[in-house]
XYZ file of N, CA and C in Angstrom:
789
model
N -5.381 30.702 -1.194
C -5.033 31.818 -2.098
C -3.645 30.546 -2.046
N -3.804 30.715 -3.652
C -2.676 29.878 -4.090
C -1.185 30.511 -3.985
N -0.535 30.031 -3.395
C 0.980 30.335 -2.953
C 2.555 29.862 -3.121
N 3.372 30.310 -3.589
C 4.607 30.530 -4.685
C 5.764 30.800 -3.970
N 6.077 31.015 -2.797
C 6.620 30.240 -1.904
C 7.453 29.599 -2.193
N 9.029 29.485 -2.565
C 9.763 28.607 -2.879
C 9.521 27.798 -1.479
N 9.789 28.072 -0.384
C 9.934 27.024 0.827
C 8.724 26.847 1.219
N 7.897 27.434 1.578
C 6.580 26.445 1.492
C 6.123 25.207 0.179
N 6.173 25.702 -0.676
C 6.281 24.357 -1.996
C 7.209 23.148 -1.069
N 8.104 23.375 -0.751
C 9.337 22.378 -0.298
C 8.825 21.377 0.876
N 8.058 22.074 1.570
C 7.254 22.453 2.815
C 6.631 21.267 3.133
N 5.332 21.434 1.205
C 5.390 20.427 0.721
C 5.242 19.590 0.931
N 6.697 19.278 0.145
C 7.518 17.738 0.003
C 7.899 16.710 0.748
N 7.286 17.632 2.205
C 7.630 16.659 3.004
C 7.220 16.033 3.781
N 6.899 15.314 5.325
C 6.581 14.925 6.366
C 7.200 14.407 7.327
N 8.031 15.552 7.546
C 7.941 15.971 9.237
C 6.785 15.837 10.097
N 7.216 15.494 11.382
C 6.664 15.151 12.096
C 5.151 14.175 12.046
N 5.008 13.777 11.003
C 3.638 12.559 10.765
C 4.110 11.334 10.946
N 2.956 10.901 11.397
C 3.284 9.105 11.597
C 2.588 8.024 10.839
N 3.330 7.616 10.248
C 2.352 6.170 8.466
C 2.611 5.016 9.702
N 1.657 4.191 9.386
C 1.975 2.573 9.114
C 2.091 2.253 7.707
N 2.768 0.949 7.966
C 2.528 0.392 6.758
C 2.481 -0.842 6.634
N 1.509 -2.001 6.268
C 0.921 -3.214 6.505
C 1.613 -4.082 5.198
N 2.912 -4.885 5.113
C 3.305 -5.441 4.340
C 4.250 -4.656 5.113
N 5.431 -5.342 5.214
C 6.213 -3.970 5.422
C 7.865 -4.592 5.647
N 7.757 -6.112 5.457
C 9.240 -6.626 5.414
C 9.322 -7.275 4.557
N 8.611 -6.963 3.024
C 10.080 -6.586 2.066
C 8.746 -5.989 0.866
N 9.772 -5.647 -0.073
C 8.790 -5.703 -1.692
C 8.217 -4.661 -1.368
N 7.445 -4.030 -1.981
C 6.857 -2.615 -1.845
C 6.688 -2.099 -0.454
N 6.294 -2.555 0.205
C 5.736 -2.185 1.800
C 7.083 -1.801 2.220
N 8.508 -3.011 2.201
C 9.786 -2.064 3.296
C 9.727 -1.241 1.953
N 10.530 -0.689 0.509
C 10.494 0.449 0.187
C 10.043 1.492 0.800
N 8.745 1.602 0.428
C 7.423 2.372 0.933
C 7.954 2.788 2.458
N 8.321 2.284 2.677
C 8.764 1.832 4.644
C 9.712 3.551 4.567
N 10.502 3.011 3.750
C 11.885 3.102 3.951
C 11.343 5.057 3.080
N 10.657 4.861 2.278
C 10.729 6.207 1.186
C 10.235 7.332 2.398
N 9.120 6.578 2.859
C 8.604 7.595 3.873
C 8.953 8.043 5.036
N 10.533 7.493 5.794
C 10.815 7.519 6.820
C 12.253 8.762 5.835
N 12.905 8.687 4.897
C 13.524 9.178 4.369
C 12.736 11.198 3.924
N 11.746 10.718 3.886
C 11.188 12.100 3.350
C 10.584 13.252 5.383
N 10.847 11.804 6.558
C 10.941 12.634 7.443
C 9.726 11.380 8.532
N 9.105 10.992 7.776
C 7.592 10.270 8.995
C 9.334 8.770 9.263
N 7.631 9.614 10.929
C 7.987 7.699 11.597
C 6.705 7.195 11.232
N 7.530 5.881 10.917
C 6.852 4.743 10.151
C 6.402 3.426 10.751
N 5.751 3.145 11.520
C 5.391 1.691 11.903
C 4.669 0.826 10.728
N 6.466 -0.322 11.409
C 6.770 -1.075 10.441
C 5.162 -2.333 10.429
N 4.489 -2.552 9.323
C 3.891 -4.312 10.512
C 3.847 -4.717 9.238
N 3.898 -7.042 9.552
C 4.066 -7.693 8.692
C 3.385 -9.240 9.152
N 3.826 -9.982 8.777
C 3.354 -11.479 9.623
C 4.411 -11.835 9.426
N 6.296 -11.056 8.883
C 6.721 -12.049 9.094
C 7.672 -11.160 9.921
N 8.402 -12.204 11.129
C 8.995 -10.935 12.024
C 10.331 -10.394 11.634
N 11.619 -11.276 11.254
C 12.855 -11.063 10.492
C 12.719 -10.154 9.116
N 11.197 -10.344 8.112
C 11.622 -9.320 7.104
C 11.626 -7.785 8.116
N 10.138 -7.636 8.581
C 9.619 -6.040 9.337
C 10.857 -5.621 10.308
N 11.822 -6.490 10.889
C 12.415 -6.394 11.977
C 13.671 -5.416 10.720
N 14.459 -6.094 9.556
C 15.247 -5.656 8.889
C 14.673 -4.837 8.355
N 14.040 -4.721 8.038
C 12.265 -3.128 7.366
C 13.652 -1.994 8.392
N 12.695 -1.666 9.880
C 13.020 -1.079 10.406
C 14.480 -0.445 10.903
N 15.523 -1.432 10.723
C 16.594 -1.742 10.882
C 17.089 -0.624 10.912
N 17.152 -1.025 9.013
C 17.839 -0.907 7.552
C 17.329 1.437 7.945
N 15.847 1.640 8.299
C 15.524 2.240 8.613
C 16.711 3.573 9.910
N 16.937 2.570 10.973
C 17.475 3.116 11.842
C 18.678 3.654 11.346
N 19.122 2.669 10.743
C 20.525 2.559 10.639
C 20.771 4.217 10.012
N 19.947 4.241 9.126
C 19.746 6.157 8.030
C 19.584 7.145 8.681
N 19.407 7.208 10.509
C 18.131 7.892 11.373
C 17.444 8.161 11.155
N 16.275 7.186 10.222
C 14.761 7.453 10.312
C 14.476 6.433 11.266
N 13.592 6.927 11.826
C 12.090 6.457 12.955
C 11.244 5.766 12.251
N 11.632 4.394 13.188
C 10.919 3.248 12.994
C 10.639 2.523 14.112
N 9.403 1.656 14.212
C 9.038 0.515 15.367
C 7.867 -0.977 14.498
N 8.631 -2.051 14.947
C 8.045 -2.956 14.271
C 7.793 -3.512 14.762
N 6.352 -4.223 14.771
C 5.415 -5.297 15.239
C 5.451 -6.395 14.353
N 4.485 -7.161 14.633
C 4.317 -8.239 13.816
C 2.406 -8.127 13.980
N 2.164 -7.845 12.780
C 0.735 -7.810 12.871
C -0.008 -8.712 11.537
N -1.012 -9.931 12.106
C -1.629 -9.858 10.923
C -2.663 -9.163 10.677
N -3.523 -8.230 9.687
C -4.347 -7.047 9.356
C -5.764 -7.735 9.184
N -6.014 -9.644 8.763
C -7.382 -10.344 9.141
C -7.680 -10.710 10.625
N -7.353 -10.142 11.524
C -7.165 -9.882 12.942
C -7.224 -9.071 13.392
N -8.766 -8.730 13.775
C -8.943 -6.926 14.389
C -8.391 -6.745 15.230
N -8.380 -7.635 16.462
C -8.075 -7.712 17.860
C -6.657 -6.553 17.196
N -5.746 -7.576 16.586
C -4.648 -8.094 16.839
C -4.528 -6.169 15.869
N -4.661 -5.396 15.058
C -5.091 -4.487 15.112
C -5.343 -3.241 15.145
N -6.051 -3.595 16.210
C -6.763 -2.371 17.922
C -5.196 -2.778 18.557
N -4.611 -3.562 18.601
C -3.681 -3.555 19.423
C -2.582 -3.017 19.777
N -2.333 -2.934 17.404
C -1.131 -2.658 16.855
C -1.266 -1.009 17.249
N -2.009 -0.455 16.557
C -2.380 0.799 16.849
C -2.340 1.493 18.072
N -2.851 0.841 18.856
C -2.612 1.399 20.801
C -1.373 1.752 20.877
N -0.135 0.439 19.969
C 1.288 0.752 20.559
C 2.318 1.619 19.239
N 1.464 2.215 18.501
C 2.026 3.386 17.775
C 1.855 3.978 18.331
N 0.364 5.144 18.995
C 0.255 5.515 19.495
C 0.974 6.005 20.462
N 0.962 5.277 21.470
C 2.458 5.458 22.442
C 3.648 5.433 21.740
N 4.128 5.010 21.352
C 5.253 4.864 21.035
C 5.443 5.981 20.048
N 4.748 6.158 19.646
C 5.463 7.232 17.823
C 4.446 8.287 17.459
N 3.147 8.096 18.464
C 2.028 9.114 17.914
C 0.557 8.987 16.639
N -0.418 9.639 16.872
C -0.956 9.197 16.203
C -1.075 9.093 14.796
N -1.354 8.310 14.323
C -1.574 7.863 12.885
C -2.011 9.336 11.683
N -1.406 9.399 11.118
C -1.494 10.171 10.098
C -1.841 9.686 9.286
N -1.039 8.329 8.717
C -0.760 7.918 7.437
C -1.050 6.111 8.007
N -2.197 5.953 6.456
C -2.188 4.412 6.793
C -1.332 4.223 5.209
N -0.244 2.930 4.729
C -0.431 2.341 3.649
C -0.704 0.959 3.341
N -2.246 0.428 3.029
C -2.251 -0.599 2.962
C -1.898 -1.754 2.140
N -1.050 -1.923 2.236
C 0.332 -3.122 1.043
C 0.026 -4.473 1.655
N -1.037 -4.636 2.671
C -0.546 -6.372 2.856
C -1.073 -7.466 2.369
N -1.239 -7.939 1.297
C -1.644 -8.836 0.478
C -0.993 -9.919 0.169
N -2.228 -11.313 -0.404
C -1.793 -12.914 -0.651
C -2.268 -12.854 -1.884
N -1.354 -13.527 -2.794
C -1.990 -14.601 -4.194
C -1.736 -15.589 -3.906
N -3.263 -16.326 -3.617
C -3.363 -18.002 -3.943
C -3.936 -18.166 -4.639
N -3.842 -18.760 -6.288
C -3.870 -19.081 -7.245
C -4.533 -20.323 -7.030
N -5.907 -19.980 -7.710
C -6.748 -21.748 -7.297
C -7.620 -21.340 -8.512
N -8.376 -22.884 -9.455
C -9.995 -22.227 -10.333
C -10.766 -22.255 -9.602
N -11.708 -21.686 -9.868
C -13.144 -22.018 -9.562
C -13.387 -23.864 -9.530
N -12.745 -24.290 -10.072
C -12.893 -25.606 -9.948
C -12.401 -25.735 -9.311
N -11.938 -25.636 -8.694
C -10.410 -26.120 -7.872
C -10.658 -26.955 -6.138
N -9.832 -27.992 -5.850
C -10.058 -28.038 -5.178
C -9.764 -26.981 -3.352
N -9.227 -26.200 -4.110
C -8.317 -25.397 -3.111
C -8.583 -24.065 -3.094
N -10.714 -23.745 -3.325
C -10.663 -22.605 -4.109
C -10.927 -22.315 -2.794
N -12.219 -22.808 -1.824
C -12.707 -22.543 -1.153
C -11.140 -21.550 -0.024
N -10.369 -22.465 -0.033
C -9.522 -21.235 1.387
C -9.256 -20.727 0.582
N -8.230 -20.364 -0.991
C -8.063 -19.756 -1.585
C -8.805 -18.210 -1.420
N -10.371 -18.497 -2.040
C -11.347 -16.780 -2.086
C -11.284 -16.792 0.001
N -11.647 -17.634 0.529
C -11.635 -17.356 2.438
C -10.326 -16.465 2.379
N -9.121 -16.210 2.318
C -7.690 -15.903 2.813
C -7.520 -14.849 2.032
N -8.621 -13.989 0.459
C -7.632 -13.942 -0.652
C -8.370 -12.350 0.366
N -10.232 -12.933 0.919
C -9.993 -11.626 1.225
C -10.257 -11.038 2.682
N -9.956 -12.458 3.118
C -9.646 -12.311 4.597
C -8.853 -10.417 4.760
N -6.968 -11.182 4.283
C -5.882 -10.365 4.074
C -6.616 -9.169 2.982
N -6.722 -8.497 2.100
C -6.544 -8.685 0.384
C -7.732 -7.269 0.640
N -8.645 -7.902 1.179
C -9.813 -6.483 1.287
C -10.548 -6.769 2.573
N -11.067 -7.739 3.919
C -11.160 -7.139 5.187
C -10.062 -6.718 5.798
N -8.955 -7.466 5.098
C -7.602 -6.584 6.003
C -7.349 -5.326 6.269
N -8.026 -4.275 4.770
C -7.635 -2.423 4.762
C -9.331 -2.591 5.861
N -10.170 -3.004 5.465
C -11.121 -2.064 6.521
C -10.913 -2.959 7.300
N -9.865 -3.363 8.484
C -9.845 -3.824 9.820
C -9.041 -2.792 10.360
N -7.939 -2.445 9.097
C -7.292 -0.998 9.600
C -7.839 0.263 9.612
N -8.335 1.200 8.780
C -8.536 1.574 8.847
C -10.387 2.292 9.837
N -10.179 1.647 10.211
C -11.448 1.695 11.507
C -10.607 1.619 12.046
N -9.288 0.682 12.481
C -8.692 1.520 13.899
C -8.049 2.473 13.915
N -7.631 2.638 12.568
C -6.823 4.253 12.686
C -7.798 5.309 12.196
N -8.996 5.290 12.004
C -9.491 6.803 11.281
C -9.907 7.236 12.625
N -9.917 7.075 13.592
C -10.225 8.486 14.892
C -8.977 8.963 14.588
N -8.170 8.916 14.756
C -6.223 9.471 14.341
C -6.365 10.280 13.066
N -7.094 9.263 11.707
C -6.753 10.051 10.582
C -7.060 11.012 10.706
N -8.731 11.114 10.970
C -9.653 12.102 11.247
C -9.560 13.364 12.150
N -8.359 13.082 13.505
C -8.382 13.829 14.084
C -7.967 15.538 13.247
N -6.900 15.548 12.673
C -6.316 17.207 12.049
C -7.110 17.152 11.175
N -8.408 16.140 10.228
C -8.784 17.056 9.541
C -7.889 16.669 8.036
N -6.766 16.073 8.042
C -5.927 15.392 6.953
C -4.746 14.714 6.767
N -5.182 13.356 7.099
C -5.342 12.312 7.139
C -5.344 11.493 5.807
N -4.555 10.557 5.676
C -4.221 9.755 4.569
C -4.538 8.611 3.798
N -5.058 8.027 3.168
C -4.774 6.624 3.176
C -4.445 6.314 1.635
N -4.172 5.195 1.568
C -3.668 4.479 0.050
C -3.322 3.353 0.222
N -5.084 2.517 -0.579
C -4.691 1.012 -0.455
C -4.199 0.776 -1.963
N -3.366 -0.628 -1.504
C -2.497 -1.143 -2.582
C -3.289 -1.732 -3.060
N -4.177 -2.257 -4.510
C -4.793 -2.658 -5.357
C -3.811 -4.045 -6.407
N -4.216 -3.966 -7.847
C -3.512 -4.188 -9.138
C -3.538 -4.073 -9.519
N -3.212 -4.059 -11.177
C -4.169 -3.750 -12.379
C -5.183 -5.243 -12.624
N -4.576 -6.413 -11.397
C -5.759 -7.353 -11.426
C -6.872 -7.122 -11.471
N -6.987 -6.186 -10.951
C -8.416 -4.979 -10.288
C -8.823 -4.849 -11.247
N -8.445 -4.478 -12.373
C -8.785 -3.156 -13.805
C -9.229 -4.750 -14.547
N -8.492 -5.337 -14.402
C -8.910 -7.057 -15.151
C -8.866 -7.411 -14.615
N -8.786 -9.049 -15.463
C -8.810 -10.602 -15.060
C -7.633 -11.300 -15.553
N -6.905 -12.459 -14.479
C -6.531 -13.004 -15.351
C -7.366 -14.448 -15.118
N -7.063 -16.054 -16.205
C -7.365 -16.739 -15.478
C -6.935 -17.765 -14.630
N -7.888 -18.429 -14.149
C -7.049 -18.941 -12.898
C -6.823 -18.016 -11.509
N -7.345 -17.319 -11.090
C -7.140 -16.444 -10.233
C -8.961 -15.645 -9.459
N -9.004 -16.651 -9.468
C -10.490 -15.843 -9.489
C -10.332 -14.569 -8.094
N -10.448 -15.469 -7.271
C -10.258 -15.163 -5.360
C -9.346 -13.014 -5.297
N -8.263 -13.849 -5.358
C -7.085 -12.471 -5.817
C -7.756 -11.513 -6.984
N -8.373 -11.625 -8.314
C -8.983 -10.841 -8.556
C -10.098 -10.111 -8.212
N -11.005 -10.312 -7.385
C -12.348 -10.470 -7.138
C -11.378 -9.318 -5.829
N -11.224 -9.552 -5.304
C -10.577 -9.490 -3.640
C -9.564 -7.656 -4.632
N -9.267 -7.567 -5.903
C -9.119 -6.655 -6.061
C -9.293 -5.591 -6.183
N -10.516 -6.218 -7.023
C -11.326 -5.277 -7.835
C -12.005 -4.893 -6.019
N -12.781 -5.352 -5.678
C -13.389 -5.068 -4.338
C -12.271 -3.894 -3.198
N -10.440 -4.366 -3.494
C -9.910 -3.081 -3.046
C -10.319 -1.227 -3.784
N -10.672 -1.520 -5.140
C -10.753 -0.653 -5.590
C -11.639 0.123 -5.180
N -12.754 -0.532 -5.386
C -14.469 0.298 -5.116
C -14.374 0.599 -3.918
N -13.110 -0.421 -2.794
C -13.955 0.286 -1.166
C -12.780 1.136 -0.602
N -11.574 1.817 -1.925
C -11.045 3.170 -1.837
C -12.310 4.215 -2.373
N -12.818 4.258 -3.411
C -13.416 5.096 -3.647
C -15.025 4.638 -3.080
N -15.437 4.371 -2.412
C -16.415 4.674 -1.320
C -15.839 5.459 0.234
N -14.613 4.932 0.401
C -14.118 5.441 1.730
C -13.140 6.948 1.329
N -13.554 7.657 0.462
C -12.741 8.855 -0.491
C -14.490 9.535 -0.624
N -15.187 9.598 -1.085
C -16.791 9.456 -0.859
C -17.149 10.136 0.518
N -16.568 9.293 1.321
C -17.629 8.676 3.038
C -16.821 10.456 4.537
N -15.341 9.766 3.870
C -14.371 9.967 4.322
C -13.759 11.893 4.192
N -14.280 12.004 3.075
C -13.127 13.415 2.387
C -13.963 14.701 3.147
N -15.121 14.863 3.796
C -15.316 15.380 4.391
C -15.022 15.950 6.115
N -14.351 14.558 6.262
C -13.756 14.920 7.985
C -12.053 15.139 7.054
N -11.837 15.362 6.167
C -10.599 15.825 5.274
C -9.668 15.267 5.257
N -10.411 13.855 5.413
C -9.275 12.945 5.227
C -9.145 11.807 3.650
N -8.193 11.714 2.733
C -8.212 11.620 1.721
C -8.249 9.658 1.302
N -8.127 9.545 0.465
C -8.801 7.367 0.794
C -7.689 7.792 -1.325
N -6.923 6.864 -1.734
C -6.295 7.378 -2.862
C -5.799 5.968 -3.151
N -5.964 5.248 -4.563
C -5.782 3.520 -4.218
C -3.902 3.570 -5.479
N -3.856 2.904 -5.297
C -2.724 1.994 -6.662
C -2.594 0.791 -7.407
N -1.847 0.760 -8.202
C -2.561 -0.866 -8.750
C -1.415 -0.860 -9.374
N -0.302 -1.782 -8.992
C 0.673 -2.362 -9.528
C 0.475 -3.202 -10.469
N 1.528 -3.048 -11.473
C 1.271 -3.811 -12.608
C 2.484 -4.859 -12.303
N 3.145 -4.906 -13.297
C 4.281 -5.589 -12.790
C 5.603 -5.846 -12.459
N 6.330 -6.119 -11.004
C 7.183 -5.225 -10.259
C 7.466 -6.899 -10.234
N 8.988 -6.717 -9.748
C 10.179 -7.777 -9.113
C 9.677 -7.784 -7.593
N 9.259 -8.527 -7.262
C 8.593 -8.683 -5.612
C 8.832 -10.249 -5.355
N 8.691 -10.339 -4.036
C 8.146 -11.599 -3.400
C 7.552 -12.936 -4.527
N 5.944 -11.786 -3.950
C 5.224 -11.891 -5.174
C 5.184 -12.222 -6.708
N 5.896 -11.822 -7.417
C 6.615 -12.312 -8.338
C 7.724 -13.277 -8.652
N 8.548 -13.190 -7.990
C 10.101 -14.103 -7.813
C 9.976 -15.113 -8.798
N 8.441 -16.161 -8.156
C 8.844 -17.966 -8.862
C 9.159 -18.023 -10.792
N 8.713 -16.357 -10.503
C 8.659 -16.480 -12.264
C 9.747 -16.510 -13.457
N 9.938 -17.789 -14.181
C 11.454 -17.162 -14.089
C 11.897 -16.785 -15.183
N 12.684 -15.883 -15.957
C 13.551 -14.494 -15.591
C 13.214 -14.644 -16.889
N 13.236 -15.072 -18.034
C 13.250 -15.734 -18.885
C 11.358 -15.057 -19.386
N 11.024 -16.088 -18.402
C 9.629 -15.722 -18.668
C 9.771 -13.529 -19.231
N 9.560 -13.406 -17.248
C 9.416 -12.443 -17.360
C 10.267 -10.884 -18.448
N 11.057 -11.152 -18.646
C 11.364 -10.683 -20.653
C 10.690 -10.255 -21.504
N 9.940 -11.711 -21.808
C 9.306 -11.782 -23.187
C 7.840 -11.051 -22.686
N 7.198 -11.097 -21.042
C 5.949 -10.674 -21.237
C 6.613 -9.092 -21.588
N 7.780 -8.795 -20.343
C 7.755 -7.309 -20.171
C 7.370 -6.785 -21.821
N 8.434 -7.346 -22.776
C 8.461 -6.481 -24.177
C 7.224 -6.846 -24.876
N 6.445 -7.722 -24.337
C 6.130 -8.146 -25.443
C 4.067 -6.789 -24.700
N 4.338 -6.793 -23.230
C 3.155 -6.498 -22.905
C 2.646 -4.923 -22.446
N 4.229 -4.507 -22.209
C 4.974 -3.161 -21.134
C 5.875 -2.312 -21.904
N 5.101 -0.814 -21.785
C 5.477 0.166 -23.185
C 7.456 0.131 -22.429
N 7.635 0.042 -21.463
C 8.048 0.392 -20.760
C 10.164 -0.700 -20.933
N 9.333 -2.123 -21.377
C 9.646 -3.142 -21.561
C 10.636 -3.920 -20.721
N 10.009 -3.631 -19.131
C 11.408 -4.217 -18.137
C 9.757 -4.592 -17.251
N 10.224 -5.121 -16.328
C 9.390 -4.913 -14.524
C 9.504 -3.981 -13.814
N 8.611 -3.297 -13.167
C 9.122 -1.992 -12.254
C 9.516 -2.970 -10.830
N 10.428 -1.516 -10.145
C 10.894 -2.101 -8.576
C 10.214 -1.434 -8.265
N 10.066 -2.670 -6.702
C 9.360 -1.869 -5.256
C 9.659 -0.367 -4.928
N 10.850 0.195 -5.582
C 11.023 2.209 -5.054
C 10.170 2.635 -5.728
N 10.344 1.896 -7.710
C 9.611 2.598 -8.277
C 7.849 3.097 -7.840
N 7.756 2.034 -7.754
C 6.261 1.774 -6.668
C 5.395 2.694 -5.510
N 7.242 2.417 -4.558
C 6.672 3.234 -3.181
C 7.244 4.563 -3.605
N 7.768 4.816 -4.537
C 7.846 6.449 -4.714
C 6.322 7.412 -5.155
N 5.843 6.327 -6.344
C 4.429 6.504 -6.719
C 3.316 6.218 -5.171
N 3.698 6.123 -4.506
C 2.566 5.745 -2.967
C 2.715 7.287 -2.501
N 3.699 7.082 -1.751
C 4.182 8.463 -1.432
C 4.432 9.816 -1.672
N 3.668 10.353 -3.229
C 3.326 10.605 -3.799
C 1.724 11.606 -3.543
N 1.262 10.595 -3.014
C -0.536 10.663 -2.717
C -0.392 10.295 -1.596
N 1.199 10.842 -0.439
C 0.330 11.170 1.431
C 0.871 12.097 0.478
N 1.839 13.446 0.138
C 2.018 14.171 0.539
C 0.898 15.783 1.005
N 1.656 16.091 1.836
C 0.795 18.182 2.334
C 0.260 18.565 0.745
N 1.215 18.256 0.084
C 1.219 19.081 -1.704
C 0.470 18.293 -2.025
N -0.918 17.101 -1.335
C -1.144 15.913 -2.461
C -2.569 16.665 -1.590
N -3.724 17.299 -1.414
C -4.515 17.753 -0.192
C -5.816 17.581 -1.140
N -5.303 17.879 -2.233
C -6.773 18.088 -3.416
C -7.231 16.538 -4.184
N -6.356 15.421 -3.691
C -6.110 14.567 -4.115
C -6.805 13.361 -3.712
N -8.111 12.667 -4.355
C -8.769 11.599 -3.716
C -9.574 11.440 -4.044
N -9.735 9.199 -4.061
C -10.117 8.784 -4.906
C -10.526 8.410 -6.442
N -8.655 8.771 -6.096
C -7.899 8.384 -7.135
C -8.043 6.905 -7.486
N -7.328 6.374 -8.452
C -7.691 4.702 -8.933
C -5.668 4.675 -9.952
N -4.029 5.226 -9.231
C -3.269 5.191 -9.571
C -2.671 4.125 -10.768
N -2.274 3.317 -11.454
C -1.352 2.735 -12.186
C -0.340 2.414 -12.088
N 0.347 2.002 -11.404
C 1.736 1.764 -12.103
C 2.546 0.904 -12.878
N 2.812 0.918 -14.167
C 2.112 -0.423 -14.138
C 3.406 -0.210 -15.870
N 3.963 0.512 -15.968
C 4.307 0.864 -17.272
C 4.231 1.496 -17.883
N 2.316 1.508 -18.250
C 1.798 1.382 -19.449
C 1.748 0.446 -20.000
N 1.289 -0.869 -18.990
C 1.044 -2.265 -19.738
C -0.488 -1.452 -20.068
N -1.312 -1.083 -19.141
C -2.918 -0.975 -19.702
C -3.184 -0.126 -20.597
N -2.360 1.057 -20.925
C -3.306 1.488 -22.242
C -2.273 0.925 -23.617
N -1.855 -0.353 -23.615
C -0.911 -0.555 -25.051
C -2.567 -1.558 -25.263
N -2.807 -1.274 -27.294
C -4.003 -1.527 -27.196
C -3.523 -3.185 -27.677
N -2.634 -3.434 -28.238
C -1.860 -5.008 -28.543
C -0.731 -5.301 -28.393
């Protein structure tokens, strides 16, 4: 039966007593997502290969009264992921929410000498890394029948850019992986959804000159600007709220309308 009680509606937009794992939490989208989840009441485990960045994320959360745990984790290493999940259980409790944000972008064309290394590392982190974390957290996510998984892909997973075959293929894989999880884990009450960021101001896009970003955004993005990490984080958080209990298998573009524009 539908409930139209104000208090219940508001409670369904909080994450009190929930434990979240965010990978790639040391900067950009991962940092912003960690902070937003903590602000909504979650206890957040922040994972990254950048020890300084992830410690700074946790310190920012803790300074505002939130609960956060930092860990140095390479998601491409299954043993490291398992150990990190054990630590989360011991310190924060069982995992309720998993945000698979860690990723790398290593441009190398198909004919490049760097292609093989780019391919192997891109898939190890961007796709296999997500499988590693899901497998390690699965028992916890299924435990209460309402676990949440959000995998971060890219608008590259919905198209392609020349010179980036490894990144593009791995992000297409993330979308397919998410859909498979939605079908397989739905019977356990676990939802799996995917977010595809468009042009966002992060470390990955930092090398692009500001003038080039402005030209691109005005030509390709209806909102005529790059997005900010906090805008991605708000979208990601919306997918893990109790209120989003029937949202499963969705592929959500957060790109300022870029991919709906004809020309």
